[in-house]
mmCIF file of C-alpha atoms and ligand atoms in Angstrom:
data_model
loop_
_atom_site.group_PDB
_atom_site.id
_atom_site.type_symbol
_atom_site.label_atom_id
_atom_site.label_comp_id
_atom_site.label_asym_id
_atom_site.label_seq_id
_atom_site.Cartn_x
_atom_site.Cartn_y
_atom_site.Cartn_z
ATOM 1 C CA MET X 1078 -82.100 -23.133 102.244
ATOM 2 C CA SER X 1079 -83.791 -24.144 98.959
ATOM 3 C CA PRO X 1080 -86.809 -26.489 99.171
ATOM 4 C CA ASP X 1081 -86.093 -30.239 99.394
ATOM 5 C CA GLN X 1082 -88.025 -33.413 100.225
ATOM 6 C CA HIS X 1083 -88.201 -32.354 103.897
ATOM 7 C CA THR X 1084 -89.866 -28.992 103.261
ATOM 8 C CA PHE X 1085 -93.194 -28.478 105.078
ATOM 9 C CA GLU X 1086 -95.835 -27.714 102.456
ATOM 10 C CA ASP X 1087 -99.373 -28.470 101.297
ATOM 11 C CA PRO X 1088 -99.177 -31.652 99.155
ATOM 12 C CA SER X 1089 -102.379 -30.772 97.307
ATOM 13 C CA LYS X 1090 -100.871 -27.491 96.090
ATOM 14 C CA LYS X 1091 -97.428 -28.849 95.220
ATOM 15 C CA TYR X 1092 -96.403 -28.831 91.533
ATOM 16 C CA SER X 1093 -99.295 -26.643 90.406
ATOM 17 C CA ASP X 1094 -96.804 -25.268 87.830
ATOM 18 C CA ILE X 1095 -96.518 -28.617 85.984
ATOM 19 C CA ASP X 1096 -99.392 -28.898 83.519
ATOM 20 C CA THR X 1097 -99.962 -32.279 81.805
ATOM 21 C CA THR X 1098 -101.161 -31.026 78.427
ATOM 22 C CA ALA X 1099 -101.893 -33.369 75.506
ATOM 23 C CA GLN X 1100 -98.728 -34.578 73.749
ATOM 24 C CA SER X 1101 -97.451 -37.830 72.324
ATOM 25 C CA GLN X 1102 -94.112 -39.524 71.839
ATOM 26 C CA GLY X 1103 -93.050 -42.596 69.871
ATOM 27 C CA GLY X 1104 -90.943 -45.525 71.098
ATOM 28 C CA PRO X 1105 -90.318 -45.683 74.828
ATOM 29 C CA GLY X 1106 -90.517 -41.861 75.108
ATOM 30 C CA LEU X 1107 -87.923 -39.555 76.632
ATOM 31 C CA ASP X 1108 -87.896 -37.272 79.671
ATOM 32 C CA ALA X 1109 -85.950 -34.892 77.403
ATOM 33 C CA ASP X 1110 -88.993 -34.611 75.111
ATOM 34 C CA LEU X 1111 -91.685 -34.098 77.776
ATOM 35 C CA VAL X 1112 -93.265 -30.737 77.028
ATOM 36 C CA GLN X 1113 -93.728 -29.950 80.713
ATOM 37 C CA LYS X 1114 -90.597 -31.323 82.395
ATOM 38 C CA ALA X 1115 -91.097 -33.802 85.217
ATOM 39 C CA ASP X 1116 -89.446 -33.237 88.593
ATOM 40 C CA ARG X 1117 -87.001 -36.063 89.244
ATOM 41 C CA GLY X 1118 -85.455 -34.330 92.231
ATOM 42 C CA GLU X 1119 -82.509 -32.892 90.315
ATOM 43 C CA LYS X 1120 -82.784 -29.599 92.173
ATOM 44 C CA SER X 1121 -84.444 -30.777 95.392
ATOM 45 C CA TYR X 1122 -83.347 -34.208 96.619
ATOM 46 C CA ARG X 1123 -80.990 -33.865 99.569
ATOM 47 C CA GLY X 1124 -79.063 -36.970 100.627
ATOM 48 C CA ALA X 1125 -78.140 -37.898 104.196
ATOM 49 C CA GLY X 1126 -75.863 -40.934 103.806
ATOM 50 C CA ARG X 1127 -78.742 -43.414 104.100
ATOM 51 C CA LEU X 1128 -77.262 -45.800 101.468
ATOM 52 C CA GLU X 1129 -73.563 -45.158 101.975
ATOM 53 C CA GLY X 1130 -71.418 -47.582 99.963
ATOM 54 C CA ARG X 1131 -74.339 -49.628 98.618
ATOM 55 C CA LYS X 1132 -74.300 -51.058 95.107
ATOM 56 C CA ALA X 1133 -77.595 -50.813 93.243
ATOM 57 C CA LEU X 1134 -78.907 -52.048 89.894
ATOM 58 C CA ILE X 1135 -81.923 -50.081 88.654
ATOM 59 C CA THR X 1136 -83.869 -51.002 85.498
ATOM 60 C CA GLY X 1137 -85.555 -48.174 83.607
ATOM 61 C CA ALA X 1138 -83.117 -45.822 85.351
ATOM 62 C CA ASP X 1139 -82.918 -43.371 82.442
ATOM 63 C CA SER X 1140 -86.210 -41.602 82.985
ATOM 64 C CA GLY X 1141 -89.249 -41.101 85.172
ATOM 65 C CA ILE X 1142 -89.401 -42.946 88.472
ATOM 66 C CA GLY X 1143 -86.191 -44.935 87.855
ATOM 67 C CA ALA X 1144 -84.241 -41.729 87.153
ATOM 68 C CA ALA X 1145 -85.547 -40.111 90.351
ATOM 69 C CA VAL X 1146 -84.574 -43.227 92.315
ATOM 70 C CA ALA X 1147 -81.088 -43.245 90.742
ATOM 71 C CA ILE X 1148 -80.530 -39.557 91.600
ATOM 72 C CA ALA X 1149 -81.715 -40.064 95.194
ATOM 73 C CA PHE X 1150 -79.691 -43.274 95.687
ATOM 74 C CA ALA X 1151 -76.511 -41.580 94.432
ATOM 75 C CA ARG X 1152 -77.054 -38.634 96.774
ATOM 76 C CA GLU X 1153 -77.581 -41.143 99.621
ATOM 77 C CA GLY X 1154 -74.148 -42.617 98.826
ATOM 78 C CA ALA X 1155 -74.854 -45.574 96.496
ATOM 79 C CA ASP X 1156 -73.054 -46.579 93.286
ATOM 80 C CA ILE X 1157 -75.440 -47.434 90.480
ATOM 81 C CA ALA X 1158 -75.757 -49.612 87.379
ATOM 82 C CA LEU X 1159 -78.417 -48.308 84.999
ATOM 83 C CA SER X 1160 -80.457 -50.432 82.587
ATOM 84 C CA TYR X 1161 -82.402 -48.792 79.744
ATOM 85 C CA LEU X 1162 -83.141 -49.214 76.038
ATOM 86 C CA PRO X 1163 -80.439 -48.117 73.531
ATOM 87 C CA GLU X 1164 -82.786 -45.440 72.106
ATOM 88 C CA GLU X 1165 -82.884 -43.795 75.553
ATOM 89 C CA GLU X 1166 -79.155 -42.948 75.614
ATOM 90 C CA GLU X 1167 -79.812 -39.192 75.818
ATOM 91 C CA ASP X 1168 -81.903 -39.517 78.994
ATOM 92 C CA ALA X 1169 -79.504 -42.085 80.457
ATOM 93 C CA GLN X 1170 -76.449 -39.859 79.973
ATOM 94 C CA GLY X 1171 -78.230 -37.047 81.826
ATOM 95 C CA VAL X 1172 -78.773 -39.338 84.816
ATOM 96 C CA VAL X 1173 -75.200 -40.668 84.623
ATOM 97 C CA ALA X 1174 -73.945 -37.059 84.859
ATOM 98 C CA LEU X 1175 -76.085 -36.402 87.957
ATOM 99 C CA ILE X 1176 -74.820 -39.589 89.650
ATOM 100 C CA GLN X 1177 -71.244 -38.566 88.948
ATOM 101 C CA GLU X 1178 -71.931 -35.045 90.232
ATOM 102 C CA ALA X 1179 -72.979 -36.708 93.488
ATOM 103 C CA GLY X 1180 -69.510 -38.275 93.593
ATOM 104 C CA ARG X 1181 -70.698 -41.817 92.906
ATOM 105 C CA THR X 1182 -70.052 -44.421 90.195
ATOM 106 C CA ALA X 1183 -72.535 -44.826 87.345
ATOM 107 C CA VAL X 1184 -72.377 -47.858 85.037
ATOM 108 C CA ALA X 1185 -74.579 -47.501 81.945
ATOM 109 C CA ILE X 1186 -75.680 -50.843 80.476
ATOM 110 C CA PRO X 1187 -78.196 -50.366 77.631
ATOM 111 C CA GLY X 1188 -80.166 -53.330 76.268
ATOM 112 C CA ASP X 1189 -83.537 -54.966 75.824
ATOM 113 C CA LEU X 1190 -84.951 -56.659 78.933
ATOM 114 C CA THR X 1191 -87.232 -58.880 76.844
ATOM 115 C CA ASP X 1192 -84.030 -60.756 75.937
ATOM 116 C CA VAL X 1193 -83.011 -63.205 78.661
ATOM 117 C CA ASN X 1194 -79.360 -63.014 77.595
ATOM 118 C CA TYR X 1195 -79.286 -59.242 78.132
ATOM 119 C CA CYS X 1196 -80.869 -59.727 81.583
ATOM 120 C CA ARG X 1197 -78.083 -62.122 82.578
ATOM 121 C CA GLU X 1198 -75.310 -59.955 81.101
ATOM 122 C CA LEU X 1199 -76.788 -56.897 82.814
ATOM 123 C CA VAL X 1200 -76.412 -58.525 86.212
ATOM 124 C CA GLU X 1201 -72.929 -59.912 85.528
ATOM 125 C CA ARG X 1202 -71.627 -56.537 84.287
ATOM 126 C CA SER X 1203 -73.242 -54.708 87.218
ATOM 127 C CA VAL X 1204 -71.604 -57.041 89.721
ATOM 128 C CA THR X 1205 -68.216 -56.833 88.026
ATOM 129 C CA GLU X 1206 -68.166 -53.070 87.551
ATOM 130 C CA LEU X 1207 -69.746 -52.126 90.904
ATOM 131 C CA GLY X 1208 -67.783 -54.785 92.796
ATOM 132 C CA GLY X 1209 -70.939 -56.501 94.101
ATOM 133 C CA LEU X 1210 -74.685 -55.989 94.337
ATOM 134 C CA ASP X 1211 -76.911 -55.353 97.351
ATOM 135 C CA ILE X 1212 -79.904 -53.438 95.976
ATOM 136 C CA LEU X 1213 -81.988 -54.529 92.977
ATOM 137 C CA ILE X 1214 -84.769 -52.294 91.658
ATOM 138 C CA ASN X 1215 -86.954 -53.978 89.018
ATOM 139 C CA ASN X 1216 -88.597 -50.838 87.696
ATOM 140 C CA ALA X 1217 -88.674 -51.015 83.867
ATOM 141 C CA GLY X 1218 -92.158 -51.315 82.461
ATOM 142 C CA LYS X 1219 -94.234 -51.328 79.298
ATOM 143 C CA GLN X 1220 -97.705 -49.765 79.207
ATOM 144 C CA GLN X 1221 -99.721 -49.311 76.003
ATOM 145 C CA HIS X 1222 -103.433 -48.576 76.165
ATOM 146 C CA VAL X 1223 -105.760 -50.633 73.937
ATOM 147 C CA GLU X 1224 -109.482 -49.949 74.116
ATOM 148 C CA ASP X 1225 -110.789 -53.343 72.904
ATOM 149 C CA LEU X 1226 -109.420 -56.783 73.798
ATOM 150 C CA LEU X 1227 -109.950 -57.829 70.175
ATOM 151 C CA ASP X 1228 -107.333 -55.221 69.201
ATOM 152 C CA LEU X 1229 -104.824 -56.323 71.857
ATOM 153 C CA SER X 1230 -102.261 -58.183 69.736
ATOM 154 C CA ASP X 1231 -100.556 -61.363 70.849
ATOM 155 C CA GLU X 1232 -97.276 -59.526 70.286
ATOM 156 C CA GLN X 1233 -98.179 -56.702 72.683
ATOM 157 C CA PHE X 1234 -99.502 -59.128 75.310
ATOM 158 C CA ASP X 1235 -96.230 -61.052 75.065
ATOM 159 C CA GLU X 1236 -94.017 -57.943 75.204
ATOM 160 C CA THR X 1237 -95.863 -56.485 78.172
ATOM 161 C CA PHE X 1238 -95.402 -59.737 80.094
ATOM 162 C CA LYS X 1239 -91.774 -60.125 78.983
ATOM 163 C CA THR X 1240 -90.895 -56.570 80.049
ATOM 164 C CA ASN X 1241 -92.876 -56.371 83.279
ATOM 165 C CA VAL X 1242 -92.836 -59.966 84.587
ATOM 166 C CA TYR X 1243 -90.287 -62.197 82.816
ATOM 167 C CA ALA X 1244 -87.481 -59.612 82.984
ATOM 168 C CA MET X 1245 -88.110 -59.224 86.725
ATOM 169 C CA PHE X 1246 -87.805 -63.002 87.087
ATOM 170 C CA TRP X 1247 -84.708 -63.277 84.882
ATOM 171 C CA VAL X 1248 -82.872 -60.344 86.470
ATOM 172 C CA THR X 1249 -83.776 -61.368 90.023
ATOM 173 C CA LYS X 1250 -82.708 -64.963 89.431
ATOM 174 C CA ALA X 1251 -79.328 -63.858 88.067
ATOM 175 C CA ALA X 1252 -78.880 -61.248 90.825
ATOM 176 C CA LEU X 1253 -79.648 -63.544 93.738
ATOM 177 C CA LYS X 1254 -76.459 -65.507 93.110
ATOM 178 C CA HIS X 1255 -74.580 -62.359 94.140
ATOM 179 C CA MET X 1256 -76.793 -60.866 96.879
ATOM 180 C CA GLY X 1257 -76.040 -61.585 100.517
ATOM 181 C CA PRO X 1258 -77.811 -60.941 103.841
ATOM 182 C CA GLY X 1259 -78.898 -57.301 104.192
ATOM 183 C CA SER X 1260 -79.617 -56.993 100.476
ATOM 184 C CA THR X 1261 -82.964 -55.697 99.278
ATOM 185 C CA ILE X 1262 -85.126 -56.098 96.195
ATOM 186 C CA ILE X 1263 -87.798 -53.549 95.291
ATOM 187 C CA ASN X 1264 -90.255 -54.113 92.452
ATOM 188 C CA THR X 1265 -92.383 -51.379 90.892
ATOM 189 C CA SER X 1266 -96.055 -52.318 90.735
ATOM 190 C CA SER X 1267 -98.978 -49.902 90.168
ATOM 191 C CA ILE X 1268 -102.382 -48.741 91.366
ATOM 192 C CA GLN X 1269 -103.454 -50.711 88.266
ATOM 193 C CA ALA X 1270 -103.035 -53.934 90.255
ATOM 194 C CA TYR X 1271 -105.872 -52.709 92.531
ATOM 195 C CA GLN X 1272 -107.996 -50.492 90.277
ATOM 196 C CA PRO X 1273 -107.407 -51.852 86.754
ATOM 197 C CA SER X 1274 -108.415 -49.591 83.858
ATOM 198 C CA GLU X 1275 -110.535 -51.092 81.101
ATOM 199 C CA ASN X 1276 -107.947 -50.109 78.464
ATOM 200 C CA LEU X 1277 -104.888 -51.510 80.299
ATOM 201 C CA VAL X 1278 -105.848 -55.191 80.577
ATOM 202 C CA ASP X 1279 -102.405 -56.648 79.817
ATOM 203 C CA TYR X 1280 -100.502 -54.046 81.860
ATOM 204 C CA ALA X 1281 -102.767 -54.264 84.923
ATOM 205 C CA THR X 1282 -102.497 -58.056 84.874
ATOM 206 C CA THR X 1283 -98.692 -57.884 84.938
ATOM 207 C CA LYS X 1284 -98.773 -55.493 87.898
ATOM 208 C CA ALA X 1285 -100.887 -57.946 89.930
ATOM 209 C CA SER X 1286 -98.325 -60.627 88.999
ATOM 210 C CA ILE X 1287 -95.498 -58.428 90.285
ATOM 211 C CA ASN X 1288 -97.293 -58.073 93.633
ATOM 212 C CA THR X 1289 -97.805 -61.809 94.048
ATOM 213 C CA PHE X 1290 -94.281 -62.686 92.861
ATOM 214 C CA SER X 1291 -92.880 -60.244 95.417
ATOM 215 C CA LYS X 1292 -94.926 -61.521 98.357
ATOM 216 C CA ALA X 1293 -94.034 -65.151 97.609
ATOM 217 C CA LEU X 1294 -90.340 -64.388 97.114
ATOM 218 C CA ALA X 1295 -90.229 -62.233 100.260
ATOM 219 C CA GLN X 1296 -91.144 -65.286 102.341
ATOM 220 C CA GLN X 1297 -88.615 -67.487 100.568
ATOM 221 C CA LEU X 1298 -85.740 -65.019 101.004
ATOM 222 C CA ALA X 1299 -86.429 -63.727 104.523
ATOM 223 C CA PRO X 1300 -84.520 -66.592 106.204
ATOM 224 C CA LYS X 1301 -81.551 -65.641 104.002
ATOM 225 C CA GLY X 1302 -81.692 -62.042 105.240
ATOM 226 C CA ILE X 1303 -82.867 -60.605 101.923
ATOM 227 C CA ARG X 1304 -85.994 -58.439 101.913
ATOM 228 C CA VAL X 1305 -88.386 -57.999 98.974
ATOM 229 C CA ASN X 1306 -90.848 -55.115 98.824
ATOM 230 C CA VAL X 1307 -93.025 -53.293 96.326
ATOM 231 C CA VAL X 1308 -93.752 -49.667 95.514
ATOM 232 C CA ALA X 1309 -97.140 -49.127 93.844
ATOM 233 C CA PRO X 1310 -97.291 -45.692 92.201
ATOM 234 C CA GLY X 1311 -100.484 -43.920 91.169
ATOM 235 C CA PRO X 1312 -100.577 -41.542 88.170
ATOM 236 C CA ILE X 1313 -97.041 -40.150 87.810
ATOM 237 C CA TRP X 1314 -95.894 -37.668 85.160
ATOM 238 C CA THR X 1315 -93.386 -39.669 83.085
ATOM 239 C CA PRO X 1316 -92.767 -40.456 79.388
ATOM 240 C CA LEU X 1317 -94.481 -43.833 79.890
ATOM 241 C CA GLN X 1318 -97.775 -41.930 79.885
ATOM 242 C CA THR X 1319 -97.051 -39.716 76.861
ATOM 243 C CA ALA X 1320 -95.664 -42.625 74.773
ATOM 244 C CA GLY X 1321 -98.908 -44.586 74.524
ATOM 245 C CA GLY X 1322 -99.591 -45.304 78.196
ATOM 246 C CA GLN X 1323 -102.726 -43.148 78.041
ATOM 247 C CA PRO X 1324 -104.851 -41.861 75.179
ATOM 248 C CA THR X 1325 -103.417 -38.412 74.314
ATOM 249 C CA GLU X 1326 -106.738 -36.720 75.022
ATOM 250 C CA ALA X 1327 -106.745 -38.122 78.581
ATOM 251 C CA LEU X 1328 -103.467 -36.383 79.526
ATOM 252 C CA PRO X 1329 -104.849 -32.946 80.476
ATOM 253 C CA ASP X 1330 -106.924 -34.596 83.256
ATOM 254 C CA PHE X 1331 -104.192 -37.074 84.229
ATOM 255 C CA GLY X 1332 -104.152 -37.637 87.998
ATOM 256 C CA GLU X 1333 -106.882 -35.124 88.759
ATOM 257 C CA ASP X 1334 -109.226 -37.821 90.074
ATOM 258 C CA THR X 1335 -106.878 -38.716 92.961
ATOM 259 C CA PRO X 1336 -107.799 -37.420 96.436
ATOM 260 C CA LEU X 1337 -104.832 -35.000 96.253
ATOM 261 C CA GLY X 1338 -106.258 -33.788 92.932
ATOM 262 C CA ARG X 1339 -103.088 -33.883 90.851
ATOM 263 C CA PRO X 1340 -100.587 -36.291 89.247
ATOM 264 C CA GLY X 1341 -97.472 -37.230 91.196
ATOM 265 C CA GLN X 1342 -93.921 -36.366 90.168
ATOM 266 C CA PRO X 1343 -91.094 -38.955 89.994
ATOM 267 C CA ALA X 1344 -89.279 -37.074 92.792
ATOM 268 C CA GLU X 1345 -92.148 -37.958 95.137
ATOM 269 C CA LEU X 1346 -91.484 -41.681 94.623
ATOM 270 C CA ALA X 1347 -87.773 -41.703 95.387
ATOM 271 C CA PRO X 1348 -87.996 -41.500 99.217
ATOM 272 C CA ALA X 1349 -90.181 -44.636 99.280
ATOM 273 C CA TYR X 1350 -87.463 -46.592 97.457
ATOM 274 C CA VAL X 1351 -84.742 -45.133 99.690
ATOM 275 C CA PHE X 1352 -86.667 -46.233 102.788
ATOM 276 C CA LEU X 1353 -87.248 -49.773 101.486
ATOM 277 C CA ALA X 1354 -83.622 -50.113 100.318
ATOM 278 C CA SER X 1355 -82.060 -48.900 103.556
ATOM 279 C CA GLY X 1356 -81.710 -50.571 106.934
ATOM 280 C CA GLU X 1357 -84.449 -48.228 108.202
ATOM 281 C CA SER X 1358 -86.945 -50.793 106.891
ATOM 282 C CA SER X 1359 -85.139 -53.827 108.374
ATOM 283 C CA TYR X 1360 -88.399 -55.401 109.687
ATOM 284 C CA VAL X 1361 -90.393 -54.711 106.495
ATOM 285 C CA SER X 1362 -90.660 -57.443 103.850
ATOM 286 C CA GLY X 1363 -93.396 -58.551 101.452
ATOM 287 C CA GLU X 1364 -94.943 -55.090 101.887
ATOM 288 C CA THR X 1365 -96.376 -52.687 99.325
ATOM 289 C CA LEU X 1366 -95.852 -48.969 99.767
ATOM 290 C CA HIS X 1367 -98.537 -47.030 97.902
ATOM 291 C CA VAL X 1368 -97.492 -43.647 96.516
ATOM 292 C CA ASN X 1369 -100.668 -42.719 94.719
ATOM 293 C CA GLY X 1370 -102.090 -39.393 95.829
ATOM 294 C CA GLY X 1371 -104.357 -40.979 98.431
ATOM 295 C CA MET X 1372 -106.324 -43.525 96.407
ATOM 296 C CA PRO X 1373 -107.645 -46.228 98.748
ATOM 297 C CA THR X 1374 -106.423 -49.775 98.048
ATOM 298 C CA PRO X 1375 -107.608 -53.088 99.537
HETATM 299 P P1 NAD L 297 -90.524 -44.396 82.113
HETATM 300 O O1 NAD L 297 -90.925 -44.542 80.698
HETATM 301 O O2 NAD L 297 -89.725 -43.228 82.485
HETATM 302 O O3 NAD L 297 -89.739 -45.683 82.590
HETATM 303 C C1 NAD L 297 -89.974 -46.972 82.087
HETATM 304 C C2 NAD L 297 -88.638 -47.510 81.610
HETATM 305 O O4 NAD L 297 -88.788 -48.886 81.300
HETATM 306 C C3 NAD L 297 -88.118 -46.861 80.354
HETATM 307 O O5 NAD L 297 -87.352 -45.718 80.647
HETATM 308 C C4 NAD L 297 -87.263 -47.968 79.756
HETATM 309 O O6 NAD L 297 -85.898 -47.745 80.040
HETATM 310 C C5 NAD L 297 -87.713 -49.214 80.474
HETATM 311 N N1 NAD L 297 -88.079 -50.246 79.518
HETATM 312 C C6 NAD L 297 -89.269 -50.433 78.904
HETATM 313 N N2 NAD L 297 -89.187 -51.493 78.073
HETATM 314 C C7 NAD L 297 -87.917 -51.971 78.167
HETATM 315 C C8 NAD L 297 -87.212 -53.038 77.545
HETATM 316 N N3 NAD L 297 -87.800 -53.860 76.658
HETATM 317 N N4 NAD L 297 -85.917 -53.210 77.865
HETATM 318 C C9 NAD L 297 -85.284 -52.391 78.732
HETATM 319 N N5 NAD L 297 -85.919 -51.366 79.373
HETATM 320 C C10 NAD L 297 -87.211 -51.179 79.071
HETATM 321 O O7 NAD L 297 -91.862 -44.446 82.958
HETATM 322 P P2 NAD L 297 -92.152 -44.615 84.526
HETATM 323 O O8 NAD L 297 -93.553 -44.206 84.666
HETATM 324 O O9 NAD L 297 -91.120 -44.005 85.346
HETATM 325 O O10 NAD L 297 -92.113 -46.194 84.719
HETATM 326 C C11 NAD L 297 -91.353 -46.838 85.715
HETATM 327 C C12 NAD L 297 -92.193 -47.922 86.357
HETATM 328 O O11 NAD L 297 -93.258 -47.303 87.072
HETATM 329 C C13 NAD L 297 -92.844 -48.888 85.378
HETATM 330 O O12 NAD L 297 -92.758 -50.202 85.904
HETATM 331 C C14 NAD L 297 -94.280 -48.437 85.361
HETATM 332 O O13 NAD L 297 -95.157 -49.496 85.045
HETATM 333 C C15 NAD L 297 -94.453 -47.993 86.798
HETATM 334 N N6 NAD L 297 -95.596 -47.144 87.058
HETATM 335 C C16 NAD L 297 -95.693 -45.921 86.456
HETATM 336 C C17 NAD L 297 -96.811 -45.147 86.711
HETATM 337 C C18 NAD L 297 -96.996 -43.803 86.091
HETATM 338 O O14 NAD L 297 -98.085 -43.231 86.203
HETATM 339 N N7 NAD L 297 -96.009 -43.237 85.428
HETATM 340 C C19 NAD L 297 -97.798 -45.610 87.579
HETATM 341 C C20 NAD L 297 -97.652 -46.843 88.178
HETATM 342 C C21 NAD L 297 -96.552 -47.606 87.896
HETATM 343 MG MG1 MG L 298 -87.060 -43.937 79.538
#
C-alpha cells in the first residue's frame, strides 16, 4: 500500500525532499506557482467515512491548509463550498477537481472576504447549493511582514483585521442561522498568537483575537450543541509565506527552528480539522489544537 497519514515514520525526517528556497509571489500567491510544491495530501490522504454526508464551508480552500482540509473532508465523505479570491481560480479549480474525484460536490464561490456583502452571499449560496451547512472552517488569512511599525500602513492594518477577524465574525454570524446541533466551527489561528514575531504585529494581534473570539463563542454555543475549536499551525509551507508573509531571505531557514527541525506541510494539518469537525471530538469545545512541529505554547 502507498504511504498515507497512518504510515509509521520518523516525523523529523518526513518531507526532507521539500526545500523552502527563496522565492516570491505577488497578490495572494498560488500553490501552482510554489517552486517546491507543497504536500496537500493529494497522493496520500486516505478517507474512512469520518464526515459522511456533512456539508462544509471552507474559506481559503483554494490553497495551502484550506486546500488540504478540503481534500481530506471530501475523502471523508463531505460536500464542500470553497471560498477564495477571484485571482486564485487556477488553484481553486484544481481543488474542485480533487473533490469531484472523491465523488463529492464542490461549490466554488470566489469573492473578497473583506466585503461584508460577499460574506453573507457566500453563506447563503453555500446553504442553498449544499442543501444545508454543518461545518464552518474560517481559514482565510492575510499575512504581510513589515519590519517597522512606522511603515505599517493604516490600510494594511485594516485589511489584516478585516480578512482575519471581521470576515470570521461576518461569516460565522450568517452561518449560525443555518447550523443546528452537532454542527462545528473551526477557526485557524497561529503560533503567532503565542510567540509573536516582531515583523508581524498586525497579523499576530489578529490571531490572538481569533483565539479569544473562539473561546467566548464556544461557551455561548455549547448549550445549543454547536462546538467551536481552533487549530493553531506553526510554520507551514504555503503561498502565504512566499507572497509577503516572510522576508524572501528568511525562506531557506523557514521552520528549521522548530523542535522537529523542519516546516510543516498542509497535509499534516488536515487530520486535526477532520478530528475537530467529526463526532470523534464530541466533548471538545473551546480548545486549541497546536500543529506546530513541537513548539511549546502556554
Ligand atoms: P494560503 O495563502 O494558501 O491560504 C490563505 C487563503 O486566504 C488564500 O488562499 C485566500 O484564498 C484567502 N484569502 C486571503 N485574503 C482573502 C480575502 N480578502 N478574501 C477572500 N479570501 C482571502 O496560506 P495558508 O498558510 O494555508 O493560510 C491558511 C490559514 O493558515 C491562514 O489563516 C493563515 O493565517 C494560517 N496560518 C498559516 C501558517 C503558515 O505558516 N502557512 C501558520 C499559522 C497560521
Ligand atoms: Mg490561495
